[in-house]
Amino acid sequence: MKKIIFCFVFLSSFCFASFLKENVEKYQHELGDVVWVKDDKFPRFNITIYFGQGAVLDDQTSFGTTQATFDLMTAGTKKMSQAAIHEFFDFYGAETSSYVTHEYSQFQFSGLLKDLDPITAKVCELFKEASYPGAEIKNHVNKLKSKLNNLTSNHAALAERAFRYVLMGQTPYKYPAEGKLDSLNKINSKNLLSTLKTLKGSYKRFYLSGPKEIKDSMNLLKSCDFSSGQKTKHSNIVQKKNSPGIYFLKAPKANQVQIRLGRLLTQDESNKEDTLMSVAADYLGGGFTAKLMQELRVKRGLTYSVGAHVSPQASYGRAGISTFTKNETLGETIQLIQTILRDSGDPKKLAKDDVEHVKKYVKGSFPFTFESLSAFVSQLIVLDHREVGYDGIEKFVKEVDDINVKNLSNKIESIFNPDQLVIVLVGDEIVLKQIESLRPVTQLKLEDVL
Amino acid sequence: MSKKIVFILSCLVLSLPLMSLDSKKFELPVERFELKNGLKVLLIKDQRLPVFSLYTFYNVGGKNETKGITGASHFLEHLMFKGARKYTGTQFDYLIEGNGGTNNAFTTNDMTVYYESLPSSTLELILDIEADRMVNLLLEKESFEKERNVVLEERRMRYENSPRGQAYLNLMQELFKGTPYGTSVIGDIPDLKSVSRDQIMDYFKKFYAPNNAVLVVAGDFDLKQTKKIIEKKYGPLESSPSVAAAQAEVVDEKFKWSIKSKDMYLKGEAAAPLFMMGIPAYKDGTESAYTLNILSSLLGESKSAELIKKFVYSKKPQATSIYTGNYSLLKSGAFVFGGELVSGVDPKVFKKKLLSELKNSCQSAITERNLEKVKNQYLVEMYNQLSTNSGIAQFVGEYELVYGHYLAYEKEFAFYQKLTVNELKKSCQELLSKPVVYVVVWNKFKG
């Protein structure tokens, strides 16, 4: 691991190649592609199974099925109750979790290396024999519905949900993978078992991190009843551009407004110039010295935090800015953000020193993503999913060096043009008068968003 | 405080049969020394990556505040990023991020902690910056007022627009009523709006000094060279004579419990009842507090934990989530429960069920197997925390600040090793004999 940092400091792409050679091994197994990341600091292991199937394949009437398939795998098998399954994993200090996106899913389990065999065997037992008892499904669905209804107590989470609903409204992705209120009731044993079968037969990739002994787990995983599957082909899903209006969701009695601005990116846009796009987001809202943070928080005290991001996926992407401010300063904050975006997209106004600063920040901070092994593995999973290849990491430093005022301002203008960004707000109605003159306002209904 | 990590290290050192590990792999190679001005320093080398984390712990927090200046410790934490004599304005952040680093800070009732992670080549620079702001903070008027607004925004985010924050604030204010812990760390709004620059500067001069701080560096550095640099940068700083007197004001009498059981039903924007319950407990470093750490894990920190089994994963769930925590502070403590109830569950009825279940758990849940289970879970958590420089630095630094020596975890180790099921049961029963404060936030309550 030391070499990679050394390499980034001294800008040698050759070093990354030797790092990959020494610490990351890719190979074929009868179950699928395997990536082993060596980690022998502690005697523990982590296995992530990537499935090339995600929530977009859920039936819209029972949306949330793929997520529930994973969540309820521990709800019971023919031999073990839910309580016994929980007890088993907890006794070993093992953890299981899942992460479902619209395009793919992940199942992850971890524990102490000495317990690799029993933990892996139990995981396979779940994949083979999960029975999805009706009573547990009902309880799970009731809890999910209760949590969704209670989202009104978490304005930031509600804003994220509303933002997705507005931005992705013309695509099958407008609700998050866990489902929506009116689809959860349709989840049942039959469709969960069917989804599990499909997942087991889908394309898979296995990410193993730990000492070399962990590679033995691939033989253990043979008893999971997996079969090999084909990779999914991802095509562009963005047919229409967002209409750049203001969308408002009421949060009565809030004295602070959640603000989200953003737009969808087509498949073509999100796969082009990855590094430049990512640096554009860092320039605007990546750290404490990012432009939006300096202008909104440091110079004006308008907010506690502001961030910008771009999230390229295989078939689309999203670009967004998120922040919040007290009711009285909503109008001022939105207009300031728009001015900053406009100026940053103008090569005559984008300061060269600021561009050089963000380049140093990005290059210098990149190695830290490798300090945490789980972050490193997550990066590899995303790169593999998008079929970008690990040489993207290798070229990263060179690509950052090629960034200048012109190409960065062009990218900001293209991705974060304020006239093309949708604005989503969650707050008390009292703030509406500050924004009605900016653009037409559409009121969202809570039941539509949930 | 990383109680669980302590426990795990203890298990490894004493080589329990469960742990078939070489304990030498987990020894923390801490180099400890103290400068003449009272600054305590801990250095832990790890050359796995050419990066380091630097933590500076100050012994100042909510416990040191008085009426009129509540929130001063946290406000000062914000202001520490606004410029000092050598590194002015926003230079601090630009130097850190311009070198690819990250930095942040946090304030609790007992301490204020600043931390950075950077490439190894910048260690001397960051030590220079930290030494500068330790004693030379400027508190310029314009940035002072802007940061006041930022803190007020943070308060709105954490408490005023958050039912969970609302419940937490009310619980802590009631549990620690009449003590310096009985206000929020962010501070009361009138105090935040009125506190002056002079008051904050006085507070800074009282508590920010080498003899009230612990410096920890973990990561890739040259030991000899780093010791020299620390002596060079921090050695000339003068210790403060006011620290001892200021800390002497934080006397045990001020933190004595004087509460009765109370239920608080608050109107707030929670569609389903959100509850928190607190019971007065014990201060950090006591065997009673250590015991409650284990009890908390047993009751509410995993899917098979007793309360989660009974209320979240039962045949008729009462809650969508439940958690427990033993909140031990320097001068006092509280055992806390919290969660969200399923829509339709009556919070008043739930409270009775919860207390009844706790009473049963004191007998039925405390078994040898469950104790063993908690130990296994702690081991895994330890690996996770100690896998980064930041995790290691925070672990040793907290012990050094709170107990005066980082090796204080050995006492905690030894206690966990010999803790018996009967002692745990006794502690559980004692807990239930104390007053209980129960807070619920729900949109169906009247205002």
Coordinates of N, CA and C in Angstrom, one line a residue, chain A residues 52 125 283 285 291 318 407 443:
Chain A
G52 N -25.2 -8.4 -10.7 CA -25.4 -7.5 -11.7 C -26.9 -7.2 -11.9
E125 N -26.2 -21.1 3.4 CA -27.5 -21.7 3.9 C -28.7 -20.7 3.7
Y283 N -14.2 21.4 -6.6 CA -14.0 22.8 -6.6 C -15.2 23.5 -6.0
G285 N -17.8 22.1 -4.1 CA -18.3 21.8 -2.8 C -17.6 20.5 -2.2
K291 N -15.4 26.4 -3.1 CA -16.0 27.7 -3.4 C -17.3 28.0 -2.6
R318 N -25.9 11.8 -12.0 CA -26.5 12.9 -11.3 C -25.5 13.9 -10.9
N407 N -10.7 24.4 -19.3 CA -11.5 23.2 -19.3 C -12.4 23.0 -18.0
Q443 N -45.8 22.7 -6.0 CA -45.8 22.1 -4.7 C -45.9 20.5 -4.8

